[in-house]
PDB file of C-alpha atoms in Angstrom:
ATOM      1  CA  MET A 238      -3.859 -39.997 -45.166  1.00 88.00           C
ATOM      2  CA  THR A 239      -0.219 -39.006 -45.350  1.00 96.00           C
ATOM      3  CA  LYS A 240       1.980 -37.401 -47.997  1.00 97.00           C
ATOM      4  CA  ALA A 241       4.665 -39.094 -50.056  1.00 98.00           C
ATOM      5  CA  MET A 242       6.704 -38.642 -53.223  1.00 98.00           C
ATOM      6  CA  VAL A 243       4.940 -40.934 -55.691  1.00 98.00           C
ATOM      7  CA  GLN A 244       5.918 -41.787 -59.253  1.00 98.00           C
ATOM      8  CA  THR A 245       3.834 -43.672 -61.815  1.00 97.00           C
ATOM      9  CA  GLU A 246       6.607 -43.812 -64.412  1.00 97.00           C
ATOM     10  CA  VAL A 247      10.388 -43.876 -64.483  1.00 97.00           C
ATOM     11  CA  GLY A 248      12.438 -40.931 -65.657  1.00 97.00           C
ATOM     12  CA  GLY A 249      13.894 -37.633 -64.463  1.00 97.00           C
ATOM     13  CA  PRO A 250      13.209 -35.867 -61.156  1.00 97.00           C
ATOM     14  CA  GLU A 251       9.982 -34.465 -62.582  1.00 97.00           C
ATOM     15  CA  VAL A 252       8.271 -37.885 -62.371  1.00 98.00           C
ATOM     16  CA  MET A 253       8.156 -37.617 -58.563  1.00 98.00           C
ATOM     17  CA  LYS A 254       4.915 -36.025 -57.303  1.00 98.00           C
ATOM     18  CA  TRP A 255       4.231 -34.872 -53.732  1.00 98.00           C
ATOM     19  CA  GLN A 256       0.733 -36.179 -53.027  1.00 97.00           C
ATOM     20  CA  ASP A 257      -1.653 -37.734 -50.511  1.00 97.00           C
ATOM     21  CA  VAL A 258      -1.516 -41.516 -50.051  1.00 96.00           C
ATOM     22  CA  GLU A 259      -3.501 -43.957 -47.935  1.00 94.00           C
ATOM     23  CA  LEU A 260      -1.703 -45.450 -44.948  1.00 93.00           C
ATOM     24  CA  GLY A 261      -3.103 -48.651 -43.511  1.00 91.00           C
ATOM     25  CA  SER A 262      -2.379 -50.502 -40.291  1.00 94.00           C
ATOM     26  CA  PRO A 263       0.681 -52.710 -39.876  1.00 97.00           C
ATOM     27  CA  GLY A 264       0.284 -56.411 -40.598  1.00 97.00           C
ATOM     28  CA  LYS A 265       2.197 -59.339 -39.191  1.00 97.00           C
ATOM     29  CA  GLY A 266       5.851 -58.461 -38.624  1.00 97.00           C
ATOM     30  CA  GLU A 267       5.272 -54.798 -39.510  1.00 98.00           C
ATOM     31  CA  VAL A 268       5.160 -51.410 -37.800  1.00 98.00           C
ATOM     32  CA  ARG A 269       3.748 -48.020 -38.711  1.00 98.00           C
ATOM     33  CA  LEU A 270       6.585 -45.517 -38.597  1.00 98.00           C
ATOM     34  CA  ARG A 271       6.310 -41.728 -38.578  1.00 98.00           C
ATOM     35  CA  HIS A 272       9.384 -40.310 -40.246  1.00 98.00           C
ATOM     36  CA  THR A 273      11.277 -37.411 -38.699  1.00 98.00           C
ATOM     37  CA  ALA A 274      14.179 -37.279 -41.191  1.00 98.00           C
ATOM     38  CA  VAL A 275      14.915 -39.049 -44.480  1.00 98.00           C
ATOM     39  CA  GLY A 276      18.275 -39.688 -46.147  1.00 97.00           C
ATOM     40  CA  LEU A 277      19.140 -39.123 -49.815  1.00 96.00           C
ATOM     41  CA  ASN A 278      21.355 -41.638 -51.607  1.00 92.00           C
ATOM     42  CA  PHE A 279      22.375 -42.227 -55.207  1.00 90.00           C
ATOM     43  CA  ILE A 280      20.550 -45.554 -55.186  1.00 91.00           C
ATOM     44  CA  ASP A 281      17.322 -43.525 -54.959  1.00 96.00           C
ATOM     45  CA  ILE A 282      18.103 -42.201 -58.437  1.00 95.00           C
ATOM     46  CA  TYR A 283      18.674 -45.731 -59.739  1.00 92.00           C
ATOM     47  CA  PHE A 284      15.152 -46.672 -58.637  1.00 96.00           C
ATOM     48  CA  ARG A 285      13.640 -43.413 -59.911  1.00 97.00           C
ATOM     49  CA  THR A 286      15.139 -43.896 -63.388  1.00 96.00           C
ATOM     50  CA  GLY A 287      14.360 -47.601 -63.593  1.00 95.00           C
ATOM     51  CA  LEU A 288      17.982 -48.732 -63.605  1.00 90.00           C
ATOM     52  CA  TYR A 289      16.935 -50.782 -60.582  1.00 90.00           C
ATOM     53  CA  PRO A 290      13.410 -51.960 -61.474  1.00 93.00           C
ATOM     54  CA  ALA A 291      10.557 -51.667 -58.953  1.00 94.00           C
ATOM     55  CA  PRO A 292       6.785 -52.030 -59.354  1.00 95.00           C
ATOM     56  CA  LEU A 293       4.905 -48.828 -60.211  1.00 96.00           C
ATOM     57  CA  PRO A 294       3.476 -46.703 -58.723  1.00 96.00           C
ATOM     58  CA  MET A 295       6.312 -46.420 -56.253  1.00 96.00           C
ATOM     59  CA  THR A 296       7.897 -44.192 -53.651  1.00 97.00           C
ATOM     60  CA  THR A 297      11.682 -44.269 -53.674  1.00 97.00           C
ATOM     61  CA  GLY A 298      14.047 -43.899 -50.709  1.00 97.00           C
ATOM     62  CA  MET A 299      15.855 -46.459 -48.576  1.00 96.00           C
ATOM     63  CA  GLU A 300      16.939 -44.627 -45.429  1.00 97.00           C
ATOM     64  CA  ALA A 301      15.184 -42.709 -42.659  1.00 98.00           C
ATOM     65  CA  ALA A 302      14.726 -42.170 -38.954  1.00 98.00           C
ATOM     66  CA  GLY A 303      11.456 -41.916 -37.092  1.00 98.00           C
ATOM     67  CA  VAL A 304       9.172 -42.963 -34.260  1.00 98.00           C
ATOM     68  CA  ILE A 305       7.106 -46.152 -34.091  1.00 98.00           C
ATOM     69  CA  GLU A 306       3.381 -45.323 -33.853  1.00 98.00           C
ATOM     70  CA  GLU A 307       1.807 -48.789 -34.106  1.00 97.00           C
ATOM     71  CA  ILE A 308       3.055 -52.379 -33.943  1.00 98.00           C
ATOM     72  CA  GLY A 309       1.665 -55.328 -35.854  1.00 97.00           C
ATOM     73  CA  GLU A 310       1.227 -58.933 -34.804  1.00 97.00           C
ATOM     74  CA  GLY A 311       4.354 -60.893 -33.981  1.00 96.00           C
ATOM     75  CA  VAL A 312       6.733 -57.933 -33.665  1.00 97.00           C
ATOM     76  CA  THR A 313       9.087 -58.284 -30.709  1.00 95.00           C
ATOM     77  CA  GLY A 314      11.890 -56.106 -29.416  1.00 95.00           C
ATOM     78  CA  PHE A 315      10.182 -52.821 -30.299  1.00 97.00           C
ATOM     79  CA  SER A 316       7.582 -50.633 -28.576  1.00 97.00           C
ATOM     80  CA  VAL A 317       5.360 -47.739 -29.571  1.00 98.00           C
ATOM     81  CA  GLY A 318       7.378 -44.546 -29.112  1.00 98.00           C
ATOM     82  CA  ASP A 319      10.759 -46.122 -29.905  1.00 98.00           C
ATOM     83  CA  ARG A 320      13.119 -43.986 -31.954  1.00 98.00           C
ATOM     84  CA  VAL A 321      14.482 -46.085 -34.799  1.00 98.00           C
ATOM     85  CA  ALA A 322      16.350 -45.825 -38.077  1.00 98.00           C
ATOM     86  CA  TYR A 323      16.816 -48.074 -41.088  1.00 98.00           C
ATOM     87  CA  ALA A 324      18.606 -48.495 -44.395  1.00 96.00           C
ATOM     88  CA  GLY A 325      17.506 -50.997 -46.996  1.00 89.00           C
ATOM     89  CA  ARG A 326      14.582 -52.439 -48.882  1.00 84.00           C
ATOM     90  CA  PRO A 327      11.681 -52.138 -49.343  1.00 93.00           C
ATOM     91  CA  VAL A 328      11.871 -48.702 -50.932  1.00 95.00           C
ATOM     92  CA  GLY A 329       9.456 -46.057 -49.690  1.00 97.00           C
ATOM     93  CA  ALA A 330      11.330 -43.676 -47.392  1.00 98.00           C
ATOM     94  CA  TYR A 331      10.235 -40.513 -49.249  1.00 98.00           C
ATOM     95  CA  SER A 332       7.077 -40.302 -47.148  1.00 98.00           C
ATOM     96  CA  GLU A 333       5.814 -38.650 -43.992  1.00 98.00           C
ATOM     97  CA  ALA A 334       4.920 -42.073 -42.600  1.00 98.00           C
ATOM     98  CA  ARG A 335       4.881 -45.672 -43.807  1.00 98.00           C
ATOM     99  CA  VAL A 336       4.050 -49.239 -42.878  1.00 97.00           C
ATOM    100  CA  MET A 337       7.157 -51.386 -43.123  1.00 96.00           C
ATOM    101  CA  PRO A 338       8.861 -54.585 -41.936  1.00 97.00           C
ATOM    102  CA  ALA A 339      10.218 -54.353 -38.408  1.00 97.00           C
ATOM    103  CA  ASP A 340      13.178 -56.625 -39.073  1.00 95.00           C
ATOM    104  CA  ILE A 341      15.275 -53.918 -40.746  1.00 95.00           C
ATOM    105  CA  LEU A 342      14.808 -51.369 -37.951  1.00 98.00           C
ATOM    106  CA  ILE A 343      17.577 -50.418 -35.516  1.00 98.00           C
ATOM    107  CA  LYS A 344      16.893 -48.671 -32.213  1.00 97.00           C
ATOM    108  CA  LEU A 345      18.619 -45.324 -31.813  1.00 97.00           C
ATOM    109  CA  PRO A 346      20.560 -44.333 -28.705  1.00 94.00           C
ATOM    110  CA  ASP A 347      19.772 -40.960 -27.119  1.00 93.00           C
ATOM    111  CA  SER A 348      23.220 -39.731 -28.196  1.00 91.00           C
ATOM    112  CA  ILE A 349      22.324 -39.816 -31.912  1.00 95.00           C
ATOM    113  CA  ASP A 350      19.706 -37.327 -33.140  1.00 95.00           C
ATOM    114  CA  ASP A 351      17.260 -38.105 -35.931  1.00 97.00           C
ATOM    115  CA  LYS A 352      18.934 -36.060 -38.683  1.00 97.00           C
ATOM    116  CA  THR A 353      22.296 -37.657 -37.943  1.00 96.00           C
ATOM    117  CA  ALA A 354      20.698 -41.101 -37.978  1.00 97.00           C
ATOM    118  CA  ALA A 355      19.016 -40.465 -41.322  1.00 97.00           C
ATOM    119  CA  ALA A 356      22.330 -39.323 -42.758  1.00 95.00           C
ATOM    120  CA  MET A 357      24.470 -42.186 -41.479  1.00 96.00           C
ATOM    121  CA  MET A 358      22.732 -45.523 -41.749  1.00 96.00           C
ATOM    122  CA  LEU A 359      23.022 -46.418 -45.435  1.00 95.00           C
ATOM    123  CA  GLN A 360      26.323 -44.688 -46.124  1.00 94.00           C
ATOM    124  CA  GLY A 361      27.852 -45.657 -42.787  1.00 96.00           C
ATOM    125  CA  MET A 362      26.904 -49.328 -42.947  1.00 97.00           C
ATOM    126  CA  THR A 363      28.030 -49.382 -46.579  1.00 96.00           C
ATOM    127  CA  THR A 364      31.409 -48.142 -45.378  1.00 98.00           C
ATOM    128  CA  GLU A 365      31.451 -50.806 -42.670  1.00 98.00           C
ATOM    129  CA  TYR A 366      31.024 -53.714 -45.030  1.00 98.00           C
ATOM    130  CA  LEU A 367      33.324 -52.234 -47.687  1.00 98.00           C
ATOM    131  CA  LEU A 368      36.257 -51.661 -45.326  1.00 98.00           C
ATOM    132  CA  GLN A 369      35.740 -54.535 -42.897  1.00 98.00           C
ATOM    133  CA  ARG A 370      34.253 -57.363 -44.941  1.00 98.00           C
ATOM    134  CA  THR A 371      34.465 -56.915 -48.727  1.00 98.00           C
ATOM    135  CA  PHE A 372      38.174 -56.148 -48.263  1.00 98.00           C
ATOM    136  CA  HIS A 373      39.577 -56.107 -44.746  1.00 98.00           C
ATOM    137  CA  VAL A 374      41.502 -52.837 -44.644  1.00 98.00           C
ATOM    138  CA  LYS A 375      44.351 -52.978 -42.141  1.00 98.00           C
ATOM    139  CA  GLN A 376      46.683 -50.510 -40.518  1.00 98.00           C
ATOM    140  CA  GLY A 377      49.348 -49.523 -43.025  1.00 98.00           C
ATOM    141  CA  ASP A 378      47.261 -50.264 -46.141  1.00 98.00           C
ATOM    142  CA  THR A 379      46.924 -47.674 -48.905  1.00 98.00           C
ATOM    143  CA  ILE A 380      43.559 -47.649 -50.678  1.00 98.00           C
ATOM    144  CA  LEU A 381      41.992 -45.710 -53.556  1.00 98.00           C
ATOM    145  CA  PHE A 382      38.503 -44.339 -52.964  1.00 98.00           C
ATOM    146  CA  HIS A 383      36.671 -42.549 -55.754  1.00 97.00           C
ATOM    147  CA  ALA A 384      34.346 -39.625 -54.913  1.00 94.00           C
ATOM    148  CA  ALA A 385      36.087 -39.152 -51.588  1.00 95.00           C
ATOM    149  CA  ALA A 386      34.052 -36.030 -50.748  1.00 92.00           C
ATOM    150  CA  GLY A 387      30.721 -37.747 -51.338  1.00 89.00           C
ATOM    151  CA  GLY A 388      28.507 -39.272 -48.703  1.00 89.00           C
ATOM    152  CA  VAL A 389      30.143 -42.700 -48.495  1.00 94.00           C
ATOM    153  CA  GLY A 390      33.530 -41.186 -49.274  1.00 95.00           C
ATOM    154  CA  LEU A 391      33.606 -39.005 -46.160  1.00 95.00           C
ATOM    155  CA  PHE A 392      32.607 -41.951 -43.984  1.00 96.00           C
ATOM    156  CA  ALA A 393      35.299 -44.075 -45.620  1.00 97.00           C
ATOM    157  CA  CYS A 394      38.041 -41.468 -45.179  1.00 98.00           C
ATOM    158  CA  GLN A 395      37.316 -41.239 -41.456  1.00 98.00           C
ATOM    159  CA  TRP A 396      36.922 -44.982 -40.935  1.00 98.00           C
ATOM    160  CA  ALA A 397      40.181 -45.701 -42.789  1.00 98.00           C
ATOM    161  CA  ARG A 398      41.982 -43.039 -40.747  1.00 97.00           C
ATOM    162  CA  HIS A 399      40.669 -44.682 -37.576  1.00 97.00           C
ATOM    163  CA  ILE A 400      42.079 -48.008 -38.781  1.00 97.00           C
ATOM    164  CA  GLY A 401      45.436 -46.429 -39.621  1.00 98.00           C
ATOM    165  CA  ALA A 402      45.207 -46.758 -43.400  1.00 98.00           C
ATOM    166  CA  THR A 403      46.187 -44.211 -46.052  1.00 98.00           C
ATOM    167  CA  VAL A 404      43.451 -42.991 -48.403  1.00 98.00           C
ATOM    168  CA  ILE A 405      44.032 -41.736 -51.926  1.00 98.00           C
ATOM    169  CA  GLY A 406      40.794 -40.036 -52.948  1.00 98.00           C
ATOM    170  CA  THR A 407      39.533 -38.640 -56.230  1.00 97.00           C
ATOM    171  CA  VAL A 408      37.470 -35.438 -56.067  1.00 96.00           C
ATOM    172  CA  GLY A 409      35.954 -32.967 -58.494  1.00 91.00           C
ATOM    173  CA  SER A 410      37.148 -29.622 -57.129  1.00 94.00           C
ATOM    174  CA  GLU A 411      39.595 -27.930 -54.767  1.00 95.00           C
ATOM    175  CA  GLU A 412      36.747 -27.323 -52.334  1.00 94.00           C
ATOM    176  CA  LYS A 413      35.932 -31.029 -52.285  1.00 94.00           C
ATOM    177  CA  ALA A 414      39.626 -31.854 -51.930  1.00 96.00           C
ATOM    178  CA  GLU A 415      39.827 -29.751 -48.761  1.00 96.00           C
ATOM    179  CA  LEU A 416      36.697 -31.392 -47.401  1.00 94.00           C
ATOM    180  CA  ALA A 417      38.062 -34.885 -48.040  1.00 96.00           C
ATOM    181  CA  LYS A 418      41.399 -34.008 -46.416  1.00 97.00           C
ATOM    182  CA  ALA A 419      39.616 -32.631 -43.361  1.00 96.00           C
ATOM    183  CA  HIS A 420      37.947 -36.019 -42.974  1.00 96.00           C
ATOM    184  CA  GLY A 421      41.115 -38.106 -43.223  1.00 97.00           C
ATOM    185  CA  CYS A 422      41.967 -38.389 -46.915  1.00 98.00           C
ATOM    186  CA  THR A 423      45.775 -38.304 -47.184  1.00 97.00           C
ATOM    187  CA  HIS A 424      46.151 -37.679 -50.934  1.00 98.00           C
ATOM    188  CA  THR A 425      43.522 -36.033 -53.138  1.00 98.00           C
ATOM    189  CA  ILE A 426      43.435 -36.189 -56.932  1.00 98.00           C
ATOM    190  CA  LEU A 427      41.410 -33.714 -59.006  1.00 97.00           C
ATOM    191  CA  TYR A 428      40.131 -36.228 -61.540  1.00 92.00           C
ATOM    192  CA  ARG A 429      39.002 -33.533 -64.010  1.00 90.00           C
ATOM    193  CA  GLU A 430      42.523 -32.086 -64.192  1.00 93.00           C
ATOM    194  CA  GLU A 431      44.829 -35.033 -63.426  1.00 94.00           C
ATOM    195  CA  ASP A 432      45.304 -38.576 -64.682  1.00 96.00           C
ATOM    196  CA  PHE A 433      44.297 -40.425 -61.524  1.00 97.00           C
ATOM    197  CA  GLN A 434      45.985 -43.682 -62.554  1.00 97.00           C
ATOM    198  CA  LYS A 435      49.294 -41.909 -63.111  1.00 97.00           C
ATOM    199  CA  ARG A 436      49.027 -40.091 -59.781  1.00 97.00           C
ATOM    200  CA  VAL A 437      48.205 -43.284 -57.881  1.00 98.00           C
ATOM    201  CA  MET A 438      51.314 -44.916 -59.291  1.00 98.00           C
ATOM    202  CA  GLU A 439      53.412 -41.882 -58.357  1.00 98.00           C
ATOM    203  CA  ILE A 440      52.074 -41.894 -54.804  1.00 98.00           C
ATOM    204  CA  THR A 441      52.637 -45.643 -54.378  1.00 98.00           C
ATOM    205  CA  ASP A 442      56.072 -45.706 -56.082  1.00 97.00           C
ATOM    206  CA  GLY A 443      54.671 -47.822 -58.887  1.00 97.00           C
ATOM    207  CA  LYS A 444      53.266 -50.537 -56.617  1.00 98.00           C
ATOM    208  CA  GLY A 445      49.586 -49.706 -56.983  1.00 98.00           C
ATOM    209  CA  VAL A 446      46.972 -50.316 -54.305  1.00 98.00           C
ATOM    210  CA  PRO A 447      45.486 -53.596 -53.034  1.00 98.00           C
ATOM    211  CA  VAL A 448      41.908 -52.340 -53.370  1.00 98.00           C
ATOM    212  CA  VAL A 449      39.951 -49.704 -55.307  1.00 98.00           C
ATOM    213  CA  TYR A 450      36.494 -48.607 -54.142  1.00 98.00           C
ATOM    214  CA  ASP A 451      34.466 -47.220 -57.021  1.00 96.00           C
ATOM    215  CA  ALA A 452      30.873 -45.959 -57.038  1.00 92.00           C
ATOM    216  CA  ILE A 453      31.340 -43.964 -60.259  1.00 91.00           C
ATOM    217  CA  GLY A 454      31.302 -46.862 -62.680  1.00 84.00           C
ATOM    218  CA  GLN A 455      31.727 -46.472 -66.419  1.00 85.00           C
ATOM    219  CA  GLU A 456      34.043 -43.432 -66.367  1.00 85.00           C
ATOM    220  CA  THR A 457      36.570 -44.876 -63.939  1.00 89.00           C
ATOM    221  CA  PHE A 458      36.399 -48.668 -64.194  1.00 93.00           C
ATOM    222  CA  GLU A 459      39.155 -49.440 -66.708  1.00 92.00           C
ATOM    223  CA  LYS A 460      41.703 -47.005 -65.303  1.00 94.00           C
ATOM    224  CA  SER A 461      40.935 -48.209 -61.800  1.00 96.00           C
ATOM    225  CA  LEU A 462      42.068 -51.695 -62.795  1.00 97.00           C
ATOM    226  CA  ASP A 463      45.431 -50.183 -63.728  1.00 97.00           C
ATOM    227  CA  CYS A 464      45.743 -48.737 -60.217  1.00 98.00           C
ATOM    228  CA  LEU A 465      45.697 -52.190 -58.615  1.00 98.00           C
ATOM    229  CA  SER A 466      48.683 -54.188 -57.510  1.00 98.00           C
ATOM    230  CA  PRO A 467      48.828 -57.849 -58.640  1.00 98.00           C
ATOM    231  CA  ARG A 468      45.906 -59.873 -57.219  1.00 98.00           C
ATOM    232  CA  GLY A 469      44.251 -56.627 -56.173  1.00 98.00           C
ATOM    233  CA  LEU A 470      40.506 -56.213 -55.698  1.00 98.00           C
ATOM    234  CA  MET A 471      38.257 -53.870 -57.665  1.00 98.00           C
ATOM    235  CA  VAL A 472      35.143 -53.075 -55.605  1.00 98.00           C
ATOM    236  CA  SER A 473      32.473 -51.620 -57.877  1.00 96.00           C
ATOM    237  CA  PHE A 474      29.609 -50.608 -55.589  1.00 94.00           C
ATOM    238  CA  GLY A 475      27.807 -47.990 -57.680  1.00 85.00           C
ATOM    239  CA  ASN A 476      27.555 -46.439 -61.129  1.00 81.00           C
ATOM    240  CA  SER A 477      26.835 -42.718 -60.970  1.00 79.00           C
ATOM    241  CA  SER A 478      28.393 -42.254 -64.442  1.00 77.00           C
ATOM    242  CA  GLY A 479      26.587 -45.255 -65.911  1.00 82.00           C
ATOM    243  CA  PRO A 480      26.831 -49.039 -65.516  1.00 79.00           C
ATOM    244  CA  VAL A 481      29.972 -50.986 -66.375  1.00 82.00           C
ATOM    245  CA  LYS A 482      29.273 -53.234 -69.371  1.00 84.00           C
ATOM    246  CA  ASN A 483      31.002 -55.911 -71.428  1.00 84.00           C
ATOM    247  CA  VAL A 484      33.969 -56.635 -69.171  1.00 86.00           C
ATOM    248  CA  ASP A 485      36.475 -58.987 -70.795  1.00 89.00           C
ATOM    249  CA  LEU A 486      37.515 -61.363 -68.014  1.00 92.00           C
ATOM    250  CA  ALA A 487      40.822 -62.050 -69.774  1.00 96.00           C
ATOM    251  CA  ILE A 488      41.847 -58.460 -69.000  1.00 94.00           C
ATOM    252  CA  LEU A 489      41.801 -59.296 -65.296  1.00 96.00           C
ATOM    253  CA  GLY A 490      44.432 -61.956 -65.877  1.00 97.00           C
ATOM    254  CA  ALA A 491      46.552 -59.749 -68.116  1.00 96.00           C
ATOM    255  CA  LYS A 492      46.563 -56.935 -65.565  1.00 96.00           C
ATOM    256  CA  GLY A 493      47.762 -59.088 -62.679  1.00 96.00           C
ATOM    257  CA  SER A 494      45.229 -61.803 -61.793  1.00 98.00           C
ATOM    258  CA  LEU A 495      42.843 -59.185 -60.470  1.00 98.00           C
ATOM    259  CA  TYR A 496      39.547 -59.709 -58.645  1.00 97.00           C
ATOM    260  CA  VAL A 497      36.313 -57.767 -59.224  1.00 97.00           C
ATOM    261  CA  THR A 498      33.221 -57.722 -57.007  1.00 97.00           C
ATOM    262  CA  ARG A 499      29.858 -55.921 -57.082  1.00 96.00           C
ATOM    263  CA  PRO A 500      28.646 -55.955 -53.451  1.00 96.00           C
ATOM    264  CA  SER A 501      25.449 -54.513 -52.002  1.00 94.00           C
ATOM    265  CA  LEU A 502      24.358 -53.445 -48.534  1.00 94.00           C
ATOM    266  CA  MET A 503      21.245 -55.614 -48.820  1.00 93.00           C
ATOM    267  CA  THR A 504      23.359 -58.766 -49.135  1.00 96.00           C
ATOM    268  CA  TYR A 505      25.771 -57.828 -46.366  1.00 97.00           C
ATOM    269  CA  THR A 506      22.934 -57.045 -43.919  1.00 96.00           C
ATOM    270  CA  ALA A 507      20.460 -59.751 -44.998  1.00 95.00           C
ATOM    271  CA  LYS A 508      20.941 -61.665 -41.743  1.00 96.00           C
ATOM    272  CA  ARG A 509      19.671 -59.893 -38.643  1.00 96.00           C
ATOM    273  CA  GLU A 510      22.915 -60.555 -36.771  1.00 97.00           C
ATOM    274  CA  ASP A 511      24.947 -58.976 -39.591  1.00 97.00           C
ATOM    275  CA  LEU A 512      22.652 -55.940 -39.644  1.00 97.00           C
ATOM    276  CA  GLU A 513      22.918 -55.455 -35.899  1.00 97.00           C
ATOM    277  CA  LYS A 514      26.716 -55.878 -35.908  1.00 97.00           C
ATOM    278  CA  SER A 515      27.149 -53.425 -38.789  1.00 98.00           C
ATOM    279  CA  ALA A 516      24.922 -50.808 -37.143  1.00 97.00           C
ATOM    280  CA  SER A 517      26.604 -51.345 -33.771  1.00 97.00           C
ATOM    281  CA  ASP A 518      30.103 -50.877 -35.209  1.00 97.00           C
ATOM    282  CA  LEU A 519      28.972 -47.705 -36.962  1.00 97.00           C
ATOM    283  CA  MET A 520      27.206 -46.227 -33.945  1.00 96.00           C
ATOM    284  CA  LYS A 521      30.191 -46.920 -31.710  1.00 96.00           C
ATOM    285  CA  LEU A 522      32.549 -44.959 -33.981  1.00 97.00           C
ATOM    286  CA  VAL A 523      30.039 -42.118 -34.294  1.00 96.00           C
ATOM    287  CA  GLY A 524      29.442 -42.134 -30.538  1.00 92.00           C
ATOM    288  CA  ASP A 525      33.177 -42.132 -29.811  1.00 93.00           C
ATOM    289  CA  GLY A 526      33.720 -39.210 -32.196  1.00 94.00           C
ATOM    290  CA  ALA A 527      35.972 -41.204 -34.547  1.00 95.00           C
ATOM    291  CA  ILE A 528      33.435 -40.539 -37.303  1.00 96.00           C
ATOM    292  CA  LYS A 529      31.610 -37.242 -37.603  1.00 94.00           C
ATOM    293  CA  VAL A 530      28.531 -37.309 -39.806  1.00 94.00           C
ATOM    294  CA  ASN A 531      28.826 -34.506 -42.356  1.00 89.00           C
ATOM    295  CA  ILE A 532      25.392 -33.236 -43.383  1.00 93.00           C
ATOM    296  CA  GLY A 533      26.296 -31.069 -46.328  1.00 90.00           C
ATOM    297  CA  GLN A 534      22.771 -29.921 -47.183  1.00 94.00           C
ATOM    298  CA  THR A 535      19.128 -30.323 -46.150  1.00 97.00           C
ATOM    299  CA  TYR A 536      15.898 -29.989 -48.134  1.00 98.00           C
ATOM    300  CA  PRO A 537      12.221 -30.289 -47.235  1.00 98.00           C
ATOM    301  CA  LEU A 538      11.037 -33.719 -48.385  1.00 98.00           C
ATOM    302  CA  SER A 539       8.552 -31.966 -50.662  1.00 97.00           C
ATOM    303  CA  GLU A 540      11.561 -30.597 -52.610  1.00 97.00           C
ATOM    304  CA  ALA A 541      13.079 -34.016 -53.363  1.00 98.00           C
ATOM    305  CA  ARG A 542      13.152 -33.244 -57.087  1.00 97.00           C
ATOM    306  CA  LYS A 543      15.555 -30.336 -56.506  1.00 97.00           C
ATOM    307  CA  ALA A 544      17.749 -32.526 -54.310  1.00 97.00           C
ATOM    308  CA  HIS A 545      17.942 -35.181 -57.029  1.00 97.00           C
ATOM    309  CA  GLU A 546      18.965 -32.555 -59.579  1.00 96.00           C
ATOM    310  CA  ASP A 547      21.738 -31.323 -57.304  1.00 95.00           C
ATOM    311  CA  LEU A 548      22.988 -34.835 -56.535  1.00 93.00           C
ATOM    312  CA  GLU A 549      23.071 -35.836 -60.205  1.00 92.00           C
ATOM    313  CA  GLY A 550      24.804 -32.553 -61.015  1.00 91.00           C
ATOM    314  CA  ARG A 551      27.512 -33.373 -58.430  1.00 84.00           C
ATOM    315  CA  LYS A 552      26.661 -30.196 -56.528  1.00 89.00           C
ATOM    316  CA  THR A 553      26.360 -31.889 -53.152  1.00 88.00           C
ATOM    317  CA  THR A 554      28.972 -32.834 -50.564  1.00 85.00           C
ATOM    318  CA  GLY A 555      28.731 -35.254 -47.697  1.00 81.00           C
ATOM    319  CA  SER A 556      25.290 -36.517 -46.707  1.00 88.00           C
ATOM    320  CA  THR A 557      21.951 -34.994 -47.670  1.00 95.00           C
ATOM    321  CA  VAL A 558      18.928 -35.095 -45.367  1.00 97.00           C
ATOM    322  CA  PHE A 559      15.265 -34.354 -46.016  1.00 98.00           C
ATOM    323  CA  THR A 560      13.283 -32.759 -43.209  1.00 97.00           C
ATOM    324  CA  VAL A 561       9.752 -34.058 -42.729  1.00 94.00           C
TER     325      VAL A 561
END
C-alpha cells in the first residue's frame, strides 16, 4: 500500500482525498518509482476540475522526482536506484509512489537535487519549447510574457535574458514585479492598475511585439492580439482565467495577418529524442547557473488542497513543490 491524493469526482480542491491505494508491480515498459518531491502546476487544476477530462477515480499531477525501485520487462537504460524526474502524462504524480511508463523518465545528474528537479521539469521544458521552437526568440527580440512572476514566467525571463532578448512582463503586484525583474524581466506592467496593451505600445514605440506568450487566457487574449506587430504570433499555452472561446478568424486578418497557436508540452516532447534534447538544454542552463530555479513555496503532499487554493488565488510565486 501507498498513499495518494485520489478524487472520484471533479470539482474544487475538496474533491482530493489523501488515502491508501494499492501499488502493483511494473509491467512491460514500466518502472515502480518512489517519489521524493512532486511539482505543482496549473494543469493539475485543469485535470482536477474536469476542464481536461480523465477517467475517474484519478490522481492528478504531472511532474515529480524520485528513485526507481523496480523495473519491468523490456525497460532499458535505467537501473534500480537511479534518480530520475519526469513531466508529462499519464497523470498520477500526487502519490508517494507509482507504477509508470519508463519512456518519459529523465536521469538526474548529481548536481541537481530532487526538489529542484521536481520544480523545473514541466515549467522549464515548457519554456524551452516556447522560446526555442514555438517561436524562435533571438538576441534583440522584445517579447510579451504574461504572469512573468509565475512558475513558467520566471524560467522564461531568465532564458530570454540568456538569449539576449527583452522581456515585457505582466504581474499582479509590486512584489511580483520586483521578483520578475530580479529574474531578467526588463519591463513590468501591473495589469490590475495599467492598460497592458497601451504600455506595450509605449515601450515598443508603437511597433508591438513579434510574439505574446499567454497562459492566462480569457482575460488577456483579445488585448494581447493588439500588442502584436503585423504577422505576429499569439502563443496561448494556458487558461488560468478561463478558456478562450469563439475566436473570429477574420479578426486575425484585420489586426495584421496574425498567427495563433495552442501548443502543449506533450506534443513537443512526444518523441524520445525531443524529450531528451529539451531536458538536456534545460539542465545545461540550470547547471551553468544561467537559470536559477525559484521554489517560492513548499507543502507536504498531504496538503495539496491548500496548495491548489493558493495557486488559484494567485498567492504563489515561482515554482511550488510538494514534499513526500
